[in-house]
CSV table of C-alpha atoms and ligand atoms in Angstrom, one decimal:
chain,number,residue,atom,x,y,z
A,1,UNK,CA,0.0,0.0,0.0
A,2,UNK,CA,1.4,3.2,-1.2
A,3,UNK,CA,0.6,7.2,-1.0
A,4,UNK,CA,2.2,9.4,-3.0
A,5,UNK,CA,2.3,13.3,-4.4
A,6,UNK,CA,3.5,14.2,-8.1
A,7,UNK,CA,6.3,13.4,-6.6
A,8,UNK,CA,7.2,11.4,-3.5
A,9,UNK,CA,5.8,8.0,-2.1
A,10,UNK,CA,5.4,7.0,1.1
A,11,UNK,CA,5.7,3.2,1.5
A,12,UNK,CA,2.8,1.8,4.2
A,13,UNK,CA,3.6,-1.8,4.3
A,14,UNK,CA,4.9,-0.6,7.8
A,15,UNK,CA,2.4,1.0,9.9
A,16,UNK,CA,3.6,5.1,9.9
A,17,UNK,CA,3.5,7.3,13.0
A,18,UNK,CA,2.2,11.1,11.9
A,19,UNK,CA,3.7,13.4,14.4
A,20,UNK,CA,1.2,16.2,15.8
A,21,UNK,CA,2.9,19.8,16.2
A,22,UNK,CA,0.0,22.1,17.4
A,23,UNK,CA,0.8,25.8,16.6
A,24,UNK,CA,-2.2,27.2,18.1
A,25,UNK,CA,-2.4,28.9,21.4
A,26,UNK,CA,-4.7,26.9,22.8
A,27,UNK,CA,-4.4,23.7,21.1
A,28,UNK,CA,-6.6,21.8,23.8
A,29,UNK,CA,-3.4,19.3,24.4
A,30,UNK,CA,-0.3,21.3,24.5
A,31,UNK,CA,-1.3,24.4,24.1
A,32,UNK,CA,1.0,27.5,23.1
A,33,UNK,CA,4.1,24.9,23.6
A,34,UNK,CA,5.7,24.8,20.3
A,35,UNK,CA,4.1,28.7,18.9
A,36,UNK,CA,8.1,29.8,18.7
A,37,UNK,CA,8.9,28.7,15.6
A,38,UNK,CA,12.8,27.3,17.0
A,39,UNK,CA,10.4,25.3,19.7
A,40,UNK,CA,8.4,23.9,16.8
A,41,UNK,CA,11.3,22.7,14.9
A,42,UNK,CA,12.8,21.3,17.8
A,43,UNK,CA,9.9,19.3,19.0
A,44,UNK,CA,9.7,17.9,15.3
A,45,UNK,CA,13.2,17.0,14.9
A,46,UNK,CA,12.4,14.8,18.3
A,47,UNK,CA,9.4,13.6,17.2
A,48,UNK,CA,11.5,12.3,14.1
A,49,UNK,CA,14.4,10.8,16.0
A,50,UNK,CA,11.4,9.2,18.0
A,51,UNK,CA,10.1,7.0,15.1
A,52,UNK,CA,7.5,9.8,13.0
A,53,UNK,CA,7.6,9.3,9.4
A,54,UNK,CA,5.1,12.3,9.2
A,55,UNK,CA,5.0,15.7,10.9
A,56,UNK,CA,1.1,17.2,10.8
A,57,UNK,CA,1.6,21.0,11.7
A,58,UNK,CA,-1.8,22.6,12.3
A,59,UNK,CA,-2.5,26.2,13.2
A,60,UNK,CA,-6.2,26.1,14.1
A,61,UNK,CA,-7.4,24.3,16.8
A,62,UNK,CA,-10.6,22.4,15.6
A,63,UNK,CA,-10.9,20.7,19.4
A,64,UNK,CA,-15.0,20.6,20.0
A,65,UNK,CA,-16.0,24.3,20.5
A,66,UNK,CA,-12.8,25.9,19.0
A,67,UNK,CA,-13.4,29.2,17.0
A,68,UNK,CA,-12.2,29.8,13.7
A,69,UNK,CA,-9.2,31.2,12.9
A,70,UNK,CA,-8.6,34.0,10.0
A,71,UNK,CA,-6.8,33.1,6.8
A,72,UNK,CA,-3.8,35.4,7.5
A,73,UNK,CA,-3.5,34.2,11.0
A,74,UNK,CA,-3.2,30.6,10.4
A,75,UNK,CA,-0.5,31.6,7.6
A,76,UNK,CA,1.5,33.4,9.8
A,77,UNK,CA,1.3,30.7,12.1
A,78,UNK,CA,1.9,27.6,9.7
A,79,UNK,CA,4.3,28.9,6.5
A,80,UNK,CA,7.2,29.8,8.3
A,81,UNK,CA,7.3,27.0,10.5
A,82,UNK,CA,6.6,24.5,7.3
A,83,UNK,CA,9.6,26.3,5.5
A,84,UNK,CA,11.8,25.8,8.5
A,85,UNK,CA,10.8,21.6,8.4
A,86,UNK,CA,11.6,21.5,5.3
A,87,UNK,CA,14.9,22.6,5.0
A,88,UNK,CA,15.7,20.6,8.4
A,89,UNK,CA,13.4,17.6,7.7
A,90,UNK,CA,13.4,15.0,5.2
A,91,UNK,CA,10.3,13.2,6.5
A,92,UNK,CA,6.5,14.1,5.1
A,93,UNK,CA,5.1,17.3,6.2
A,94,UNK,CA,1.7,17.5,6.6
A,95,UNK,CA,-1.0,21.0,7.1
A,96,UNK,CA,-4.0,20.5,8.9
A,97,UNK,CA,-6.2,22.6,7.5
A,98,UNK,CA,-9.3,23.5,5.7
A,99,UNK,CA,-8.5,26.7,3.8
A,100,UNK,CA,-7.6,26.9,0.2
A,101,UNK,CA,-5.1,29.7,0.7
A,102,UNK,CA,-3.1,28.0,3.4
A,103,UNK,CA,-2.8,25.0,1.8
A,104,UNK,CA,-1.6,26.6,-1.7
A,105,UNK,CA,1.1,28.5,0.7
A,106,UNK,CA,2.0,25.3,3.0
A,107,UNK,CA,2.5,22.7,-0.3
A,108,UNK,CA,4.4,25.7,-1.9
A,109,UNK,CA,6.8,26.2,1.6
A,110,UNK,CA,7.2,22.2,1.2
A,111,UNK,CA,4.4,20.4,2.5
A,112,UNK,CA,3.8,16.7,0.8
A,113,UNK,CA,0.1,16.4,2.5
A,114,UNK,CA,-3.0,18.1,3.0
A,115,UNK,CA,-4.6,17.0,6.0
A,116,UNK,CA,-7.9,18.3,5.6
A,117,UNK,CA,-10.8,17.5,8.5
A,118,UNK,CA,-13.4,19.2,5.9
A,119,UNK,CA,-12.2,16.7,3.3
A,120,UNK,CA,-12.0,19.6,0.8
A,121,UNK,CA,-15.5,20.8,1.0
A,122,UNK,CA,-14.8,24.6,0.9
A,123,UNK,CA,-14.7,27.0,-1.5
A,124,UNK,CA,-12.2,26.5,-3.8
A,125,UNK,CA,-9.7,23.5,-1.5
A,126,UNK,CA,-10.9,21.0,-4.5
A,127,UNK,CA,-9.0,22.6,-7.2
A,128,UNK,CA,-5.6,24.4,-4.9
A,129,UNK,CA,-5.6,20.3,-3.6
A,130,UNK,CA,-6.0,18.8,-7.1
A,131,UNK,CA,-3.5,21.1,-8.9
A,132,UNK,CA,-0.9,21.1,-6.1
A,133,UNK,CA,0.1,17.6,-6.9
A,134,UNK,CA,0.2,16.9,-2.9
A,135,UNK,CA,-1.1,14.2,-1.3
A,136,UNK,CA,-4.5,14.6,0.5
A,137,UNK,CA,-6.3,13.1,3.7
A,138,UNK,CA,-9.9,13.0,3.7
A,139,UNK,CA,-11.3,12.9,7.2
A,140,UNK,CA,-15.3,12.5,8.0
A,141,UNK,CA,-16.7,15.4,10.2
A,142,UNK,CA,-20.6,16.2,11.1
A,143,UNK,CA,-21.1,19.6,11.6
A,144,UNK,CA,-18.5,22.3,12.2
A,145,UNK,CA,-16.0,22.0,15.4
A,146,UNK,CA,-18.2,24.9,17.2
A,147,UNK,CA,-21.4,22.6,17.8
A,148,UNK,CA,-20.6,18.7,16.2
A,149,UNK,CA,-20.7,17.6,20.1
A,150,UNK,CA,-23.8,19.3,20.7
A,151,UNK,CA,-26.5,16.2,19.7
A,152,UNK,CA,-24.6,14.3,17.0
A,153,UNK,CA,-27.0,11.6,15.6
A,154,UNK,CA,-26.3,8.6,13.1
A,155,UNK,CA,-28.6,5.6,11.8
A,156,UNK,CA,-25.6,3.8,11.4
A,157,UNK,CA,-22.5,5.7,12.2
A,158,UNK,CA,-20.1,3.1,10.2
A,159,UNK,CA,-22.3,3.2,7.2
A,160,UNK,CA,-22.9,6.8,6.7
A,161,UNK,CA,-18.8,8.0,6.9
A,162,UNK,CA,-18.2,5.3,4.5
A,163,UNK,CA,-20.7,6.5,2.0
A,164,UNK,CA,-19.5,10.3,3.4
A,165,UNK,CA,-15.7,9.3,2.4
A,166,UNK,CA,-16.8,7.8,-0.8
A,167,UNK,CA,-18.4,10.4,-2.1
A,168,UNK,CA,-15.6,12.5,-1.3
A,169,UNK,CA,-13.3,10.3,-3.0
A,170,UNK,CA,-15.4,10.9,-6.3
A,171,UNK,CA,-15.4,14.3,-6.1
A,172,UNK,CA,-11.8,13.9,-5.3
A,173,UNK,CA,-11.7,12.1,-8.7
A,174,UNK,CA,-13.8,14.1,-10.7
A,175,UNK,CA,-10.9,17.1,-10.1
A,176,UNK,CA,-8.1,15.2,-10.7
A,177,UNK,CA,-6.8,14.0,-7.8
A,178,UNK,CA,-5.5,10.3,-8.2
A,179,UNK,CA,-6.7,7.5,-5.7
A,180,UNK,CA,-3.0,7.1,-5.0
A,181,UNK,CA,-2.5,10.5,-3.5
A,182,UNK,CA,-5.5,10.1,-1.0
A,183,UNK,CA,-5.8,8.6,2.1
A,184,UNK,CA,-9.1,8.6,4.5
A,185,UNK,CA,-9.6,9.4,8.4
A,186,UNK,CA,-13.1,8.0,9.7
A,187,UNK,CA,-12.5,11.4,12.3
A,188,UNK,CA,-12.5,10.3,15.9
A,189,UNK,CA,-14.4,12.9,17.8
A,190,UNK,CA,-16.0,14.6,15.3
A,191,UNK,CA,-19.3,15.2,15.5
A,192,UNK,CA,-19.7,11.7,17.0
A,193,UNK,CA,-20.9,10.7,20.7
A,194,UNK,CA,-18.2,8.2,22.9
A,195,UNK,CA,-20.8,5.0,21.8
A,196,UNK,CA,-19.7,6.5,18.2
A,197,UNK,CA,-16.6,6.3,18.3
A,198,UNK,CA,-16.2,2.9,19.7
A,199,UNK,CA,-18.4,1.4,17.2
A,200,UNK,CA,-16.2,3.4,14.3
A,201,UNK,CA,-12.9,1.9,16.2
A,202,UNK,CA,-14.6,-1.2,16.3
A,203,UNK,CA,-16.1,-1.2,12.9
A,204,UNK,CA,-12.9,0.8,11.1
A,205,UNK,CA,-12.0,-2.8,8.9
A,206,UNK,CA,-15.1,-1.9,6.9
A,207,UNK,CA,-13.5,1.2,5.6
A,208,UNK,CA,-11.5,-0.7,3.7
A,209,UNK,CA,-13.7,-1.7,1.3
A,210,UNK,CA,-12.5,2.2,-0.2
A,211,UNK,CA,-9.1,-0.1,-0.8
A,212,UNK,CA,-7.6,3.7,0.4
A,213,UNK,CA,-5.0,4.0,3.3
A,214,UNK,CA,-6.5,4.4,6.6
A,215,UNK,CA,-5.3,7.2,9.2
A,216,UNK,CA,-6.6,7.4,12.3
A,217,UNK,CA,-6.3,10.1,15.1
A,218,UNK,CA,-7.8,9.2,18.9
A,219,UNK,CA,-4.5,10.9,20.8
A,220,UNK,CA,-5.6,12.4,24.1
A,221,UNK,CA,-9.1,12.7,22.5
A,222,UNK,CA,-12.0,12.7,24.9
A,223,UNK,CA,-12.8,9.4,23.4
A,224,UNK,CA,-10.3,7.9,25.9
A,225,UNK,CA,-10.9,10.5,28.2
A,226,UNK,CA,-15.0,10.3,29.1
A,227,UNK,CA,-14.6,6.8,29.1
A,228,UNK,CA,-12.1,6.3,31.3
A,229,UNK,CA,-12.4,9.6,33.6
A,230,UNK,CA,-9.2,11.0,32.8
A,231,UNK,CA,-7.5,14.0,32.1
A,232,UNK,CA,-5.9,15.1,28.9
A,233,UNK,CA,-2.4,14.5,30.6
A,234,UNK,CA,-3.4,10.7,31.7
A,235,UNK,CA,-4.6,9.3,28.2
A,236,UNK,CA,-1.3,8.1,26.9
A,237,UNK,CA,-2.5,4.3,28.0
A,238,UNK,CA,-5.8,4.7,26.4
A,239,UNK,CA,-4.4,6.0,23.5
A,240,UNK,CA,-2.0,3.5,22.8
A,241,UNK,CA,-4.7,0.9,23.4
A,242,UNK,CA,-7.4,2.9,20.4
A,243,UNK,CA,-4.6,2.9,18.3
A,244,UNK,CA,-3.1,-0.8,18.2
A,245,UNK,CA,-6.5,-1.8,18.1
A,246,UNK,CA,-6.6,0.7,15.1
A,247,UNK,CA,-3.4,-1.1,13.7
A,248,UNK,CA,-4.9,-5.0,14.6
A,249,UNK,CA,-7.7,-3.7,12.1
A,250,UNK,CA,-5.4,-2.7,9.1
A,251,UNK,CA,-5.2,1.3,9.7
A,252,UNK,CA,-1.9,2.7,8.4
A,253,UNK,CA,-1.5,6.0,9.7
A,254,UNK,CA,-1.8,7.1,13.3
A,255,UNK,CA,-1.8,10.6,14.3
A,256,UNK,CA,0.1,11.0,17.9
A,257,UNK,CA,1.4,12.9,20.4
A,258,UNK,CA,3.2,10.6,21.9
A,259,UNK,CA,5.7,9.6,19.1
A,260,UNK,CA,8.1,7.5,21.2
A,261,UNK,CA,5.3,5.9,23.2
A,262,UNK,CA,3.7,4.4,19.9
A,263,UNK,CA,6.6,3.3,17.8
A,264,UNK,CA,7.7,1.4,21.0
A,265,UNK,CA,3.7,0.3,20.7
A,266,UNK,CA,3.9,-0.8,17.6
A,267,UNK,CA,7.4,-2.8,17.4
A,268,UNK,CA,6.0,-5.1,20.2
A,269,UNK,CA,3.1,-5.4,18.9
A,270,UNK,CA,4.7,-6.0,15.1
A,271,UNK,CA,7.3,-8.9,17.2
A,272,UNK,CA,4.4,-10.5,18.2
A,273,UNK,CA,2.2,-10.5,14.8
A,274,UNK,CA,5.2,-11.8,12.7
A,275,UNK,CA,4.6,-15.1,14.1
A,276,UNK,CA,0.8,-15.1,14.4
A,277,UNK,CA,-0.4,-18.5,13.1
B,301,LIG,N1,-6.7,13.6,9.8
B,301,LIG,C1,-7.0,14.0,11.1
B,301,LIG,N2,-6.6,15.3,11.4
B,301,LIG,C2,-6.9,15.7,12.7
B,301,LIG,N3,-6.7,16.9,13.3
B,301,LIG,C3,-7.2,16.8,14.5
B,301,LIG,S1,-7.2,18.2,15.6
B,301,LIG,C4,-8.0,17.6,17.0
B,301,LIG,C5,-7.1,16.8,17.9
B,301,LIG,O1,-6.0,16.5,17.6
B,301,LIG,O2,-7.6,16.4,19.0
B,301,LIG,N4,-7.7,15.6,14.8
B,301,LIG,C6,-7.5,14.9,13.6
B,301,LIG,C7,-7.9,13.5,13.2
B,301,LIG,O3,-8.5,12.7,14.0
B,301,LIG,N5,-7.6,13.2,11.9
């Protein structure tokens, strides 16, 4: 299983560890930590020595509630710090975000990804994704990060973000955008309640009927923490857990914190599957 851009692969026959580096104030996990740009660039070159084949840089915080952020604002916060990777890093670089403008910038400062919660459903991300030859992650979402959590409601949660990501996919299609280049996120926590997400997490090998990469993001989320009654700083157990389990059902991509935390998950877990009868 491949992903690639016009110009770089990245091989997932080995499960791939997407490093999160928050650049938002209050980035519900560590926020403000890494806003200087030299703290940003040092947290990622750790995150890389710690096993991350991917570096997501975000710079609006889309944790349940969160405002939006303007356009020049989350440029100012996410260019320079992409250009800075890049010249450091040779790992992917990944933007989360859901403006067209910022991703344009972010692929042309050297991004290889576009991480997109929206899954490229505003005004003109279609086309800047399509003709900037990066590759693209489609993540399901109901509602907008201000009110998903407010009464989120599904017949059948599994079914309806597989038919969500699929028409995605063909709109993807329809612009240009190559079934290699995409990958799909069933979006833990978003707009979903905890019995949701379980069921997803539980359910996630039926997204593979896409035949499309799977990433997956539970880190710290309140998935882990309503259910077991902890806070944000005591979910690195729980987390671990969501994602091997994500891993046990074929996902490729996990979206951390914790970088060191799961590679060491997933090389134990990887000794042991190697001899599974
Ligand atoms: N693809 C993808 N991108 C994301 N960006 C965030 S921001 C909220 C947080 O980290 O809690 N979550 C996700 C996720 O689950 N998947």
């Amino acid at each position: 299983m491949l992903l690639s851009t016009s110009s770089k692969t990245l091989n997932l026959t080995s499960p791939q560890v997407m490093g999160i580096l928050n650049l938002t104030p209050d980035s519900f996990s560590d926020g403000g930590r890494f806003v200087a740009r030299d703290a940003a660039l040092r947290h990622a070159l750790q995150m890389v020595r710690d096993g991350a084949g991917i570096i997501d840089v975000g710079g609006e915080s889309t944790r349940p509630g969160a405002d939006e952020v303007g356009e020049q604002q989350e440029l100012e916060r996410v260019v320079p710090v992409i250009e800075l990777l890049r010249a450091e890093l040779d790992c992917w670089i990944s933007v989360d975000t859901s403006k067209a403008v910022v991703m344009r910038e972010a692929v042309s400062a050297g991004a290889d990804l576009i991480n997109d919660i929206r899954a490229l459903r505003e005004p003109g991300t279609l086309a800047v994704a399509a003709e900037s030859g990066a590759a693209v992650c489609l993540m399901h979402m109901l509602g907008q990060p201000r009110t998903m959590q407010q009464a989120p409601g599904y017949s059948d949660v599994t079914v309806e973000v597989l038919a969500f990501l699929e028409e995605r996919l063909s709109s993807c299609e329809q612009a240009g955008i190559a079934r290699e280049r995409i990958c799909l996120d069933p979006g833990y926590g978003f707009g979903k309640s905890l019995e949701h997400n379980y069921e997803l997490l539980g359910k996630l090998g039926r997204l593979h009927a896409t035949g499309l990469p799977l990433l997956v993001g539970m880190s710290r989320k309140s998935m882990i923490g309503q259910l077991l009654q902890r806070d944000v700083t005591e979910r690195l157990a729980g987390t671990l857990a969501a994602h091997l389990f994500a891993l046990s059902q074929g996902a490729h991509i996990f979206r951390v914190h914790d970088v060191k935390d799961m590679s060491d998950a997933i090389r134990v877990w990887q000794q042991a599957a190697h001899y599974q009868g």
